Tab-separated table of C-alpha atoms in Angstrom:
chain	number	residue	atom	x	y	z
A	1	UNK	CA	2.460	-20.371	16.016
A	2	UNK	CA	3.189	-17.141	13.442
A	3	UNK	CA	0.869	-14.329	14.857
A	4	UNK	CA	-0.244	-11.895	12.270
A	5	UNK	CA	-1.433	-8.547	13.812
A	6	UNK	CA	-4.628	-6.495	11.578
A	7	UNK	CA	-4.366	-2.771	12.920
A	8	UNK	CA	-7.658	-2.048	13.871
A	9	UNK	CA	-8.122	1.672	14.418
A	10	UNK	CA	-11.502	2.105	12.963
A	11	UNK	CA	-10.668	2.171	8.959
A	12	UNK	CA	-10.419	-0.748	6.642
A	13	UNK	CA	-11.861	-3.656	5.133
A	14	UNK	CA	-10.357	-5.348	8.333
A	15	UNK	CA	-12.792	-8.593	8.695
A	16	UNK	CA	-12.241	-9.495	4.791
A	17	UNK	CA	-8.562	-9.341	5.228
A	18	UNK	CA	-8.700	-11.340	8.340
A	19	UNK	CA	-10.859	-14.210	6.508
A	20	UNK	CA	-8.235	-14.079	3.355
A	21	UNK	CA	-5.181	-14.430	6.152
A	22	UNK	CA	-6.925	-17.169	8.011
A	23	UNK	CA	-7.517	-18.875	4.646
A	24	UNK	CA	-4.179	-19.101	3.231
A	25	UNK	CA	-2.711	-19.636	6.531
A	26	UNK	CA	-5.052	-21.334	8.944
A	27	UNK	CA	-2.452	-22.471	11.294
A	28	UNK	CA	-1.557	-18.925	12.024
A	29	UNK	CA	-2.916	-16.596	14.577
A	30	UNK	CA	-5.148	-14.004	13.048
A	31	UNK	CA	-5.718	-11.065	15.560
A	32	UNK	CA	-7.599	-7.999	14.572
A	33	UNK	CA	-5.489	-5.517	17.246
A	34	UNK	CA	-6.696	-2.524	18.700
A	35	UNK	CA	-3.390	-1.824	21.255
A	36	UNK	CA	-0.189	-1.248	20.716
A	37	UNK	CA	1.038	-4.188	22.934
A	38	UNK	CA	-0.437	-6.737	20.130
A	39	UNK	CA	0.946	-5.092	17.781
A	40	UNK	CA	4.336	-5.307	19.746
A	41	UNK	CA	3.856	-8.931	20.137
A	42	UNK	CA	2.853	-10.101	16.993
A	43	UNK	CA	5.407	-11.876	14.481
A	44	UNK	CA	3.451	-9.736	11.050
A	45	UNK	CA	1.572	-6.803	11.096
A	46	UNK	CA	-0.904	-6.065	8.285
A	47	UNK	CA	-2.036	-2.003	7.943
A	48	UNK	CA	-5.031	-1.701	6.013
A	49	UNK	CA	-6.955	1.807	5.537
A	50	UNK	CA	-9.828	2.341	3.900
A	51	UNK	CA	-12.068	5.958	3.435
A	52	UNK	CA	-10.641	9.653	3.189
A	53	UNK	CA	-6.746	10.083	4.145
A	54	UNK	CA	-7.109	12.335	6.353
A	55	UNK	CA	-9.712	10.583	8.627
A	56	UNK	CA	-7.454	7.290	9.043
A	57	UNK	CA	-4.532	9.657	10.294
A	58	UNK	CA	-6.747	10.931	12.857
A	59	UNK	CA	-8.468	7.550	13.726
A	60	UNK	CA	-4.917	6.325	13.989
A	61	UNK	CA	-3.344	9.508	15.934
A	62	UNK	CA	-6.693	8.700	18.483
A	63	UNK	CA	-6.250	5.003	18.951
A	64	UNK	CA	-3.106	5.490	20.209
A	65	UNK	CA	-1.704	3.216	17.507
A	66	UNK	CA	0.552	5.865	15.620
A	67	UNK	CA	4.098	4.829	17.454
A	68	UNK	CA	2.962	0.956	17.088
A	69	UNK	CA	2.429	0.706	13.291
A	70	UNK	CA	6.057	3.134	13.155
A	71	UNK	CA	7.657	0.383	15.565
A	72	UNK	CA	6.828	-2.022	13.399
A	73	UNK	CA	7.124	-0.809	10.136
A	74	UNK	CA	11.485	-0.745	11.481
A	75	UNK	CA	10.896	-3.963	12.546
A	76	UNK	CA	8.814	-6.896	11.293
A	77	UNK	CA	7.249	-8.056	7.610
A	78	UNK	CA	4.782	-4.877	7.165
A	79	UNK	CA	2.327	-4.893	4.666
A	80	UNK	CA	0.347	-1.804	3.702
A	81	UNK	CA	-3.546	-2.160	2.324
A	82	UNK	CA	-5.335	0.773	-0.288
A	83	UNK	CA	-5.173	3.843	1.930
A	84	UNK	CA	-2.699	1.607	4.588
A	85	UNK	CA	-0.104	2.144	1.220
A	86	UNK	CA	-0.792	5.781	1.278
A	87	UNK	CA	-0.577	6.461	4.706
A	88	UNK	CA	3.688	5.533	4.397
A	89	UNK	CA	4.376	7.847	2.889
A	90	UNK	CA	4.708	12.059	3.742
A	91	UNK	CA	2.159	13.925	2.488
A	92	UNK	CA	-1.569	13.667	0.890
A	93	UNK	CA	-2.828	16.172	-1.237
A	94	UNK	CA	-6.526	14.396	0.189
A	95	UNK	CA	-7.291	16.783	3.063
A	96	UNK	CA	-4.657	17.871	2.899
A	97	UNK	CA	-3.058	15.386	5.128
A	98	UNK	CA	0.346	14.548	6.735
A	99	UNK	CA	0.735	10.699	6.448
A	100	UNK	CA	3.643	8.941	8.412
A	101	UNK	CA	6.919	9.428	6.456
A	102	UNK	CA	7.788	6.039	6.446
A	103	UNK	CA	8.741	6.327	2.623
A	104	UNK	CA	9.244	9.420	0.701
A	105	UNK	CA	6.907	10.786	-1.700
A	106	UNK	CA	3.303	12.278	-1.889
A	107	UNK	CA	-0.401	11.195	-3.076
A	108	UNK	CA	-2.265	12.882	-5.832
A	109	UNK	CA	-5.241	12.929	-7.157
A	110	UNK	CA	-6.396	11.367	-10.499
A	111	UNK	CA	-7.332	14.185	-12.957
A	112	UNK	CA	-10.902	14.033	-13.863
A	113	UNK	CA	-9.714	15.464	-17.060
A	114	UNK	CA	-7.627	11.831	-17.622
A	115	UNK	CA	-8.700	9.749	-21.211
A	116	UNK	CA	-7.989	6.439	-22.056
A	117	UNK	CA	-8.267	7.496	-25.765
A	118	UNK	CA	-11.799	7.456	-26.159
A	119	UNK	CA	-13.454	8.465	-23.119
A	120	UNK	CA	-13.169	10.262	-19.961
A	121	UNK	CA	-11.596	8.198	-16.978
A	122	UNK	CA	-14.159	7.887	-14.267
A	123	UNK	CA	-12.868	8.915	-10.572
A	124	UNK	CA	-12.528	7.304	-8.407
A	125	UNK	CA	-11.072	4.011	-10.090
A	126	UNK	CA	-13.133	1.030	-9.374
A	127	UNK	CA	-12.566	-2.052	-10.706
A	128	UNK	CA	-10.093	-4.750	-12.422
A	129	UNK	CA	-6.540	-3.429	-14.120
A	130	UNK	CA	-3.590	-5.418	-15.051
A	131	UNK	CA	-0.178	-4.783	-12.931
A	132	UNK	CA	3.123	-4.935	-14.312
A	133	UNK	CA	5.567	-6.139	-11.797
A	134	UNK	CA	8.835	-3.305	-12.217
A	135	UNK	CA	10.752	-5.172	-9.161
A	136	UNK	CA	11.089	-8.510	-8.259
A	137	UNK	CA	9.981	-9.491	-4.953
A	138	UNK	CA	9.332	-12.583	-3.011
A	139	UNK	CA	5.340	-11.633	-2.921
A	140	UNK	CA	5.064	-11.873	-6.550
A	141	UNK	CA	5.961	-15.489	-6.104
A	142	UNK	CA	3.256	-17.357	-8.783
A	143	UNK	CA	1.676	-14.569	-9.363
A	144	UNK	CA	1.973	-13.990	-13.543
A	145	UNK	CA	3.441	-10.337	-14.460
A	146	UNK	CA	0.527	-8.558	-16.010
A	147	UNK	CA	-2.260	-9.889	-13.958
A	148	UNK	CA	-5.822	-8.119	-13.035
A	149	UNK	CA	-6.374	-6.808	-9.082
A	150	UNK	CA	-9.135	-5.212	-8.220
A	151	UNK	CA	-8.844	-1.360	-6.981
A	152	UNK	CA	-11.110	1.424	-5.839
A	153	UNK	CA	-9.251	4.332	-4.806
A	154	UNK	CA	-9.201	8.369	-6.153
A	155	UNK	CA	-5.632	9.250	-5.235
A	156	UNK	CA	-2.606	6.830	-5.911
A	157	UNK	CA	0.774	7.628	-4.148
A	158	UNK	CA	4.143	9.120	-6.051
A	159	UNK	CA	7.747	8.056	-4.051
A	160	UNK	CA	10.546	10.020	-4.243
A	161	UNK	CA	12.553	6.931	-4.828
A	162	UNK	CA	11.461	5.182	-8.255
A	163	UNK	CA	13.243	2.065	-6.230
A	164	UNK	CA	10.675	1.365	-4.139
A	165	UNK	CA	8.131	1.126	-6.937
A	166	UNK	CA	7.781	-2.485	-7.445
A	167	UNK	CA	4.427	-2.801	-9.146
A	168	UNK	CA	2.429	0.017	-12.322
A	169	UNK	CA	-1.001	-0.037	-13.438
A	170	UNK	CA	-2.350	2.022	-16.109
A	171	UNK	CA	-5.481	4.256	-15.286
A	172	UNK	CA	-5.120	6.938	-18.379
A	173	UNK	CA	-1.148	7.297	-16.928
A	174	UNK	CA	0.723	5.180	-15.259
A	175	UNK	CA	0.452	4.993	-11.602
A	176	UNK	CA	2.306	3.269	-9.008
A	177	UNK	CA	-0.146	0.342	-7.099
A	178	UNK	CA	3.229	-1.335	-5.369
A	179	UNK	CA	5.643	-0.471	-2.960
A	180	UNK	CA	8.649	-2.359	-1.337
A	181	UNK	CA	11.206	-1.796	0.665
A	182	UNK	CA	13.285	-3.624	3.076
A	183	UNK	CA	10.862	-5.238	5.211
A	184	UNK	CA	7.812	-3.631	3.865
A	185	UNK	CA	5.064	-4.485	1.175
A	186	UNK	CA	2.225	-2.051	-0.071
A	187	UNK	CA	-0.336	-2.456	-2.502
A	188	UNK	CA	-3.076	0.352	-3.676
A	189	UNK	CA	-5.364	-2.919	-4.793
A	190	UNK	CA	-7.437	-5.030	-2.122
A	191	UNK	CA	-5.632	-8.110	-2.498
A	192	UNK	CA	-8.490	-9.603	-0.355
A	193	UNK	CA	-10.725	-8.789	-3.484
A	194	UNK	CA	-8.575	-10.292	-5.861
A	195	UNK	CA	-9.412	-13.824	-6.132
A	196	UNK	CA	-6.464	-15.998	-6.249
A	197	UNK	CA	-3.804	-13.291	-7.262
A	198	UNK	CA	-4.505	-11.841	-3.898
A	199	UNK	CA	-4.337	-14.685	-1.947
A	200	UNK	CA	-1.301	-15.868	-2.863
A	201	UNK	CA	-0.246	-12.325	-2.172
A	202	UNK	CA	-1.600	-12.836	1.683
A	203	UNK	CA	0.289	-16.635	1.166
A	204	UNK	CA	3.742	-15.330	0.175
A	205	UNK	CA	3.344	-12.648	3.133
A	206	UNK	CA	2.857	-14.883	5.780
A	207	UNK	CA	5.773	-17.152	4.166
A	208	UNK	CA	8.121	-14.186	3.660
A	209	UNK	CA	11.325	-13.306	5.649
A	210	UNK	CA	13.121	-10.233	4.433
């Protein structure tokens, strides 16, 4: 039986993402895990975050879960959730905060000065937008290029390495909502949110073997 590990330090939308896993893959084991040893064991980790940057680094740093979620990030199918994206990657202008430095890059904030040619953008961007795939990937298998997700988030993250950017919404500019590399996965939208788009994001992670 697959075991799918939910990093449970405190932040996230952790039970909603446990209910989408345990729908598209109810013969998997769906463990919400608050030590590093489940983490260890488990076959996929999942690394939601949810709430202000720096307050999930510290919530991680204090659950003892920091060296875990870096373990497997080297090691097994990782995917990254909202702030769980941001977190990858070196640096948040939110706080400011350090994140992990799994990936290269920073997170910014929106500009509350942003237009979409008519009106000012609101912040923090809530609601549905449209991503366009930039890099195909095995967990954009049936879902259609240009589809809605839904997103709430102030701050979206900026790699280093355009390669890794494997999805683009458009919020006034265009932002990067998708990451991917080797065995990792990271979205800025709640796939758990996003009606069937997001569960057959959940479905091809549980399916996927990089």
């Amino acid at each position: 039986m697959t075991t799918i590990a939910i990093v449970d330090y405190g932040m996230g939308n952790l039970l909603s993402v446990a209910r989408a896993l345990e729908h598209v893959a109810p013969e998997a084991n769906v463990r919400l895990c608050t030590d590093a040893a489940g983490i260890a064991a488990a076959d996929r980790v999942v690394f939601p975050g949810q709430g202000a940057m720096l307050d999930c680094m510290r919530n991680l740093d204090a659950s003892g879960l920091r060296d875990a979620v870096l373990d497997a990030s080297r090691t097994k199918p990782m995917l990254g959730v909202c702030l769980g994206e941001q977190m990858l990657f070196d640096h948040s202008e939110e706080g400011p905060s350090n994140g992990l430095g799994i990936m290269k890059g920073k997170v910014v904030r929106f500009a509350g000065s942003a237009f979409d040619g008519e009106s000012r953008l609101k912040v923090p961007h809530m609601g549905w937008n449209r991503v366009k795939q930039t890099l195909a990937h095995p967990l954009w298998e049936g879902v259609a290029d240009d589809t809605y997700f839904y997103f709430v988030h102030s701050y979206y993250v900026v790699p280093e390495d355009v390669g890794v950017i494997a999805g683009q919404t458009d919020y006034g500019l265009g932002f990067t909502c998708a990451v991917a590399r080797d065995n990792i996965f990271a979205t800025q939208f709640h796939p758990e949110k996003s009606a069937s788009a997001g569960l057959q994001i959940y479905r091809n992670f549980v399916r996927w073997n990089p």
